[in-house]
mmCIF file of C-alpha atoms in Angstrom:
data_model
loop_
_atom_site.group_PDB
_atom_site.id
_atom_site.type_symbol
_atom_site.label_atom_id
_atom_site.label_comp_id
_atom_site.label_asym_id
_atom_site.label_seq_id
_atom_site.Cartn_x
_atom_site.Cartn_y
_atom_site.Cartn_z
ATOM 1 C CA UNK A 1 -54.526 -37.557 44.164
ATOM 2 C CA UNK A 2 -50.049 -36.304 44.533
ATOM 3 C CA UNK A 3 -49.291 -40.304 44.528
ATOM 4 C CA UNK A 4 -51.608 -40.025 41.165
ATOM 5 C CA UNK A 5 -49.905 -36.622 39.636
ATOM 6 C CA UNK A 6 -46.191 -38.509 40.691
ATOM 7 C CA UNK A 7 -47.028 -41.575 37.762
ATOM 8 C CA UNK A 8 -48.601 -39.553 35.789
ATOM 9 C CA UNK A 9 -45.390 -36.871 35.396
ATOM 10 C CA UNK A 10 -42.903 -40.128 35.857
ATOM 11 C CA UNK A 11 -44.492 -42.243 33.164
ATOM 12 C CA UNK A 12 -44.972 -38.946 30.804
ATOM 13 C CA UNK A 13 -40.912 -37.824 31.431
ATOM 14 C CA UNK A 14 -40.614 -41.148 30.680
ATOM 15 C CA UNK A 15 -42.096 -41.454 27.097
ATOM 16 C CA UNK A 16 -40.415 -38.448 26.236
ATOM 17 C CA UNK A 17 -37.084 -39.600 26.852
ATOM 18 C CA UNK A 18 -37.034 -42.974 25.304
ATOM 19 C CA UNK A 19 -39.224 -40.814 22.363
ATOM 20 C CA UNK A 20 -35.907 -38.180 21.884
ATOM 21 C CA UNK A 21 -33.256 -41.165 21.806
ATOM 22 C CA UNK A 22 -35.053 -43.182 19.833
ATOM 23 C CA UNK A 23 -35.636 -40.064 17.598
ATOM 24 C CA UNK A 24 -38.855 -42.151 16.105
ATOM 25 C CA UNK A 25 -41.419 -39.460 15.631
ATOM 26 C CA UNK A 26 -39.353 -35.967 14.634
ATOM 27 C CA UNK A 27 -36.539 -37.126 12.643
ATOM 28 C CA UNK A 28 -39.299 -39.255 10.338
ATOM 29 C CA UNK A 29 -41.929 -36.784 10.619
ATOM 30 C CA UNK A 30 -40.069 -33.567 10.384
ATOM 31 C CA UNK A 31 -38.968 -33.732 6.835
ATOM 32 C CA UNK A 32 -42.244 -34.406 6.030
ATOM 33 C CA UNK A 33 -44.400 -31.906 7.097
ATOM 34 C CA UNK A 34 -41.604 -29.950 5.622
ATOM 35 C CA UNK A 35 -41.788 -30.470 3.295
ATOM 36 C CA UNK A 36 -45.255 -31.004 3.518
ATOM 37 C CA UNK A 37 -45.723 -27.272 3.861
ATOM 38 C CA UNK A 38 -43.198 -25.969 1.491
ATOM 39 C CA UNK A 39 -44.869 -27.494 -1.611
ATOM 40 C CA UNK A 40 -48.469 -26.161 -0.931
ATOM 41 C CA UNK A 41 -46.856 -23.006 -0.923
ATOM 42 C CA UNK A 42 -45.441 -23.213 -4.169
ATOM 43 C CA UNK A 43 -48.926 -25.039 -5.493
ATOM 44 C CA UNK A 44 -50.786 -22.423 -3.887
ATOM 45 C CA UNK A 45 -48.965 -19.080 -4.808
ATOM 46 C CA UNK A 46 -47.596 -16.366 -2.734
ATOM 47 C CA UNK A 47 -51.753 -15.485 -2.121
ATOM 48 C CA UNK A 48 -52.590 -14.816 1.810
ATOM 49 C CA UNK A 49 -56.048 -16.467 1.207
ATOM 50 C CA UNK A 50 -55.003 -19.503 -0.419
ATOM 51 C CA UNK A 51 -52.475 -19.850 1.763
ATOM 52 C CA UNK A 52 -54.599 -18.991 4.949
ATOM 53 C CA UNK A 53 -57.112 -22.271 3.934
ATOM 54 C CA UNK A 54 -54.319 -24.163 3.047
ATOM 55 C CA UNK A 55 -52.226 -24.530 5.436
ATOM 56 C CA UNK A 56 -54.324 -25.291 9.033
ATOM 57 C CA UNK A 57 -55.520 -28.774 7.099
ATOM 58 C CA UNK A 58 -51.526 -28.956 5.978
ATOM 59 C CA UNK A 59 -50.906 -28.944 9.716
ATOM 60 C CA UNK A 60 -53.674 -30.805 10.944
ATOM 61 C CA UNK A 61 -52.694 -33.646 8.681
ATOM 62 C CA UNK A 62 -48.712 -33.848 9.827
ATOM 63 C CA UNK A 63 -49.910 -33.478 13.108
ATOM 64 C CA UNK A 64 -52.350 -36.938 12.367
ATOM 65 C CA UNK A 65 -49.435 -38.770 10.822
ATOM 66 C CA UNK A 66 -46.950 -38.585 13.892
ATOM 67 C CA UNK A 67 -49.077 -39.374 16.050
ATOM 68 C CA UNK A 68 -50.031 -42.147 14.690
ATOM 69 C CA UNK A 69 -46.505 -43.635 14.032
ATOM 70 C CA UNK A 70 -45.272 -42.081 17.614
ATOM 71 C CA UNK A 71 -48.162 -44.229 19.163
ATOM 72 C CA UNK A 72 -47.452 -47.125 17.078
ATOM 73 C CA UNK A 73 -43.715 -47.940 16.359
ATOM 74 C CA UNK A 74 -43.769 -46.704 21.522
ATOM 75 C CA UNK A 75 -46.794 -49.560 21.677
ATOM 76 C CA UNK A 76 -43.772 -51.929 19.474
ATOM 77 C CA UNK A 77 -40.890 -50.898 21.398
ATOM 78 C CA UNK A 78 -43.060 -51.433 24.957
ATOM 79 C CA UNK A 79 -43.898 -55.002 23.340
ATOM 80 C CA UNK A 80 -40.207 -55.797 22.447
ATOM 81 C CA UNK A 81 -38.544 -55.059 25.016
ATOM 82 C CA UNK A 82 -41.128 -56.190 27.799
ATOM 83 C CA UNK A 83 -41.903 -52.350 29.487
ATOM 84 C CA UNK A 84 -44.935 -52.970 28.244
ATOM 85 C CA UNK A 85 -46.064 -56.425 30.370
ATOM 86 C CA UNK A 86 -44.222 -54.073 33.496
ATOM 87 C CA UNK A 87 -46.454 -51.432 32.862
ATOM 88 C CA UNK A 88 -49.070 -53.398 33.043
ATOM 89 C CA UNK A 89 -48.005 -55.780 36.721
ATOM 90 C CA UNK A 90 -46.979 -52.949 37.945
ATOM 91 C CA UNK A 91 -49.231 -51.137 40.403
ATOM 92 C CA UNK A 92 -49.423 -48.481 38.648
ATOM 93 C CA UNK A 93 -53.878 -47.085 38.431
ATOM 94 C CA UNK A 94 -54.218 -47.267 34.060
ATOM 95 C CA UNK A 95 -55.598 -44.019 34.185
ATOM 96 C CA UNK A 96 -52.349 -42.864 35.362
ATOM 97 C CA UNK A 97 -50.338 -44.821 32.275
ATOM 98 C CA UNK A 98 -52.758 -43.541 29.746
ATOM 99 C CA UNK A 99 -52.290 -40.399 30.630
ATOM 100 C CA UNK A 100 -48.977 -39.975 31.516
ATOM 101 C CA UNK A 101 -48.601 -41.209 27.896
ATOM 102 C CA UNK A 102 -51.272 -38.891 26.811
ATOM 103 C CA UNK A 103 -49.543 -35.792 27.823
ATOM 104 C CA UNK A 104 -46.278 -37.321 26.718
ATOM 105 C CA UNK A 105 -47.558 -37.426 22.893
ATOM 106 C CA UNK A 106 -49.291 -34.316 23.045
ATOM 107 C CA UNK A 107 -45.682 -32.020 24.080
ATOM 108 C CA UNK A 108 -44.492 -34.005 20.743
ATOM 109 C CA UNK A 109 -47.776 -32.989 18.561
ATOM 110 C CA UNK A 110 -47.455 -29.321 20.170
ATOM 111 C CA UNK A 111 -44.415 -28.899 19.265
ATOM 112 C CA UNK A 112 -44.826 -30.140 16.075
ATOM 113 C CA UNK A 113 -47.586 -28.275 15.113
ATOM 114 C CA UNK A 114 -45.667 -25.217 16.345
ATOM 115 C CA UNK A 115 -42.893 -25.914 14.345
ATOM 116 C CA UNK A 116 -44.965 -25.918 10.699
ATOM 117 C CA UNK A 117 -46.820 -23.509 11.496
ATOM 118 C CA UNK A 118 -43.664 -20.867 12.123
ATOM 119 C CA UNK A 119 -41.937 -22.646 8.855
ATOM 120 C CA UNK A 120 -45.546 -21.311 7.341
ATOM 121 C CA UNK A 121 -45.407 -17.381 9.214
ATOM 122 C CA UNK A 122 -41.613 -17.426 7.967
ATOM 123 C CA UNK A 123 -41.701 -18.541 4.543
ATOM 124 C CA UNK A 124 -44.895 -17.401 3.381
ATOM 125 C CA UNK A 125 -45.387 -14.437 5.332
ATOM 126 C CA UNK A 126 -48.405 -15.869 7.316
ATOM 127 C CA UNK A 127 -50.178 -12.645 9.709
ATOM 128 C CA UNK A 128 -50.032 -15.600 13.023
ATOM 129 C CA UNK A 129 -49.995 -12.402 15.112
ATOM 130 C CA UNK A 130 -53.796 -11.339 13.669
ATOM 131 C CA UNK A 131 -55.377 -13.941 16.166
ATOM 132 C CA UNK A 132 -52.485 -15.517 19.085
ATOM 133 C CA UNK A 133 -54.915 -16.542 21.902
ATOM 134 C CA UNK A 134 -57.079 -17.692 20.121
ATOM 135 C CA UNK A 135 -54.675 -19.916 17.562
ATOM 136 C CA UNK A 136 -52.948 -21.612 20.407
ATOM 137 C CA UNK A 137 -55.031 -22.576 21.640
ATOM 138 C CA UNK A 138 -56.269 -24.198 18.942
ATOM 139 C CA UNK A 139 -53.342 -26.338 18.537
ATOM 140 C CA UNK A 140 -53.278 -27.155 22.311
ATOM 141 C CA UNK A 141 -56.388 -28.152 22.001
ATOM 142 C CA UNK A 142 -56.703 -29.643 19.081
ATOM 143 C CA UNK A 143 -53.501 -31.608 19.738
ATOM 144 C CA UNK A 144 -54.859 -32.188 23.269
ATOM 145 C CA UNK A 145 -56.972 -34.302 21.383
ATOM 146 C CA UNK A 146 -54.845 -35.762 19.182
ATOM 147 C CA UNK A 147 -52.851 -37.517 21.782
ATOM 148 C CA UNK A 148 -55.943 -39.571 23.594
ATOM 149 C CA UNK A 149 -57.179 -41.015 20.581
ATOM 150 C CA UNK A 150 -53.275 -41.939 19.127
ATOM 151 C CA UNK A 151 -52.645 -43.288 22.421
ATOM 152 C CA UNK A 152 -56.056 -45.308 23.166
ATOM 153 C CA UNK A 153 -55.350 -46.803 19.307
ATOM 154 C CA UNK A 154 -51.688 -48.049 19.544
ATOM 155 C CA UNK A 155 -52.235 -49.722 22.895
ATOM 156 C CA UNK A 156 -55.787 -51.271 20.643
ATOM 157 C CA UNK A 157 -52.699 -52.108 17.319
ATOM 158 C CA UNK A 158 -51.070 -53.323 19.809
ATOM 159 C CA UNK A 159 -53.240 -55.572 21.360
ATOM 160 C CA UNK A 160 -55.050 -56.584 18.416
ATOM 161 C CA UNK A 161 -51.605 -57.238 15.693
ATOM 162 C CA UNK A 162 -53.827 -55.127 13.610
ATOM 163 C CA UNK A 163 -51.470 -54.022 10.948
ATOM 164 C CA UNK A 164 -50.076 -50.200 10.157
ATOM 165 C CA UNK A 165 -52.421 -50.381 6.869
ATOM 166 C CA UNK A 166 -55.875 -50.001 9.026
ATOM 167 C CA UNK A 167 -54.708 -48.230 11.713
ATOM 168 C CA UNK A 168 -53.796 -45.212 10.592
ATOM 169 C CA UNK A 169 -57.180 -46.023 8.499
ATOM 170 C CA UNK A 170 -58.842 -46.306 11.654
ATOM 171 C CA UNK A 171 -57.693 -43.640 13.173
ATOM 172 C CA UNK A 172 -58.157 -41.133 10.727
ATOM 173 C CA UNK A 173 -61.914 -42.007 10.136
ATOM 174 C CA UNK A 174 -62.012 -41.928 14.471
ATOM 175 C CA UNK A 175 -60.674 -38.086 14.293
ATOM 176 C CA UNK A 176 -62.573 -36.565 11.395
ATOM 177 C CA UNK A 177 -64.476 -34.329 12.907
ATOM 178 C CA UNK A 178 -61.049 -33.117 15.079
ATOM 179 C CA UNK A 179 -59.525 -32.786 12.024
ATOM 180 C CA UNK A 180 -62.564 -30.832 10.673
ATOM 181 C CA UNK A 181 -62.224 -28.071 13.699
ATOM 182 C CA UNK A 182 -59.424 -27.560 13.774
ATOM 183 C CA UNK A 183 -59.171 -26.781 10.343
ATOM 184 C CA UNK A 184 -61.551 -24.726 10.379
ATOM 185 C CA UNK A 185 -60.229 -23.320 13.842
ATOM 186 C CA UNK A 186 -56.798 -22.437 12.818
ATOM 187 C CA UNK A 187 -58.048 -21.092 9.809
ATOM 188 C CA UNK A 188 -60.740 -18.448 11.620
ATOM 189 C CA UNK A 189 -57.855 -17.776 13.563
ATOM 190 C CA UNK A 190 -55.025 -17.031 10.912
ATOM 191 C CA UNK A 191 -57.419 -15.372 9.163
ATOM 192 C CA UNK A 192 -58.324 -13.149 11.934
ATOM 193 C CA UNK A 193 -61.814 -14.635 12.822
ATOM 194 C CA UNK A 194 -63.138 -15.780 16.431
ATOM 195 C CA UNK A 195 -62.807 -19.705 16.513
ATOM 196 C CA UNK A 196 -64.449 -20.308 19.683
ATOM 197 C CA UNK A 197 -67.088 -22.454 17.779
ATOM 198 C CA UNK A 198 -64.331 -24.459 15.979
ATOM 199 C CA UNK A 199 -63.503 -24.704 19.808
ATOM 200 C CA UNK A 200 -66.312 -25.707 21.045
ATOM 201 C CA UNK A 201 -66.037 -28.590 18.572
ATOM 202 C CA UNK A 202 -62.702 -29.344 19.656
ATOM 203 C CA UNK A 203 -63.423 -29.390 23.636
ATOM 204 C CA UNK A 204 -66.051 -31.429 23.392
ATOM 205 C CA UNK A 205 -64.338 -33.965 21.163
ATOM 206 C CA UNK A 206 -61.074 -34.241 23.381
ATOM 207 C CA UNK A 207 -63.765 -34.518 26.709
ATOM 208 C CA UNK A 208 -64.884 -37.386 24.660
ATOM 209 C CA UNK A 209 -61.313 -38.895 23.602
ATOM 210 C CA UNK A 210 -59.707 -38.550 27.519
ATOM 211 C CA UNK A 211 -63.268 -40.422 28.829
ATOM 212 C CA UNK A 212 -62.922 -43.322 26.548
ATOM 213 C CA UNK A 213 -59.313 -42.801 26.771
ATOM 214 C CA UNK A 214 -58.731 -43.720 30.892
ATOM 215 C CA UNK A 215 -62.269 -46.072 30.442
ATOM 216 C CA UNK A 216 -61.659 -48.484 27.449
ATOM 217 C CA UNK A 217 -56.953 -49.293 28.495
ATOM 218 C CA UNK A 218 -57.012 -51.279 30.904
ATOM 219 C CA UNK A 219 -59.358 -53.297 29.322
ATOM 220 C CA UNK A 220 -57.190 -52.844 25.788
ATOM 221 C CA UNK A 221 -53.634 -53.614 28.119
ATOM 222 C CA UNK A 222 -55.132 -56.693 29.831
ATOM 223 C CA UNK A 223 -56.264 -58.032 25.664
#
């Protein structure tokens, strides 16, 4: 178990370092995310009620876009430079490879979500501290589900050479339950309500996404 965890930590750190050096995700997604938040505030005006309902959807659509982009770019680059073949041939459990990659992607999504939320709170004076603990749990749980799903679909797209126009549509369809739970849970926490029911949906989605990812990742890579 200790060796497994070391492999997971090493793979997650490697993916994070690679993405930070290449700036695949943040350099492209952050300007897009800022534009979404600012535009939504300008369109819907200063009313808190409407913004509380709209901002969560903007945040999670941005997170989905980031997950799709980051996973596609990561697997494309690893295929191009032979790193993915090295991972396949390395004596490392495939579950550890999947887990490390999913953790790295989840960490990037959490940073993106926090930045978008902070921007919305500062620009539009939203009550982010109404239920800070519940809001944090929703953001982490939703990001974890997207991270697992993004890595699995990134591997699938790399193995099947699925074009980029198809991949986001497939990800959007399968992520629909997570997007619903994350959006409604975030809106509930921002509005001072209990997001417990939506957290249950997110937890169920995470369990399915991580379990399926660990089971299918090896066969997808070998194909």
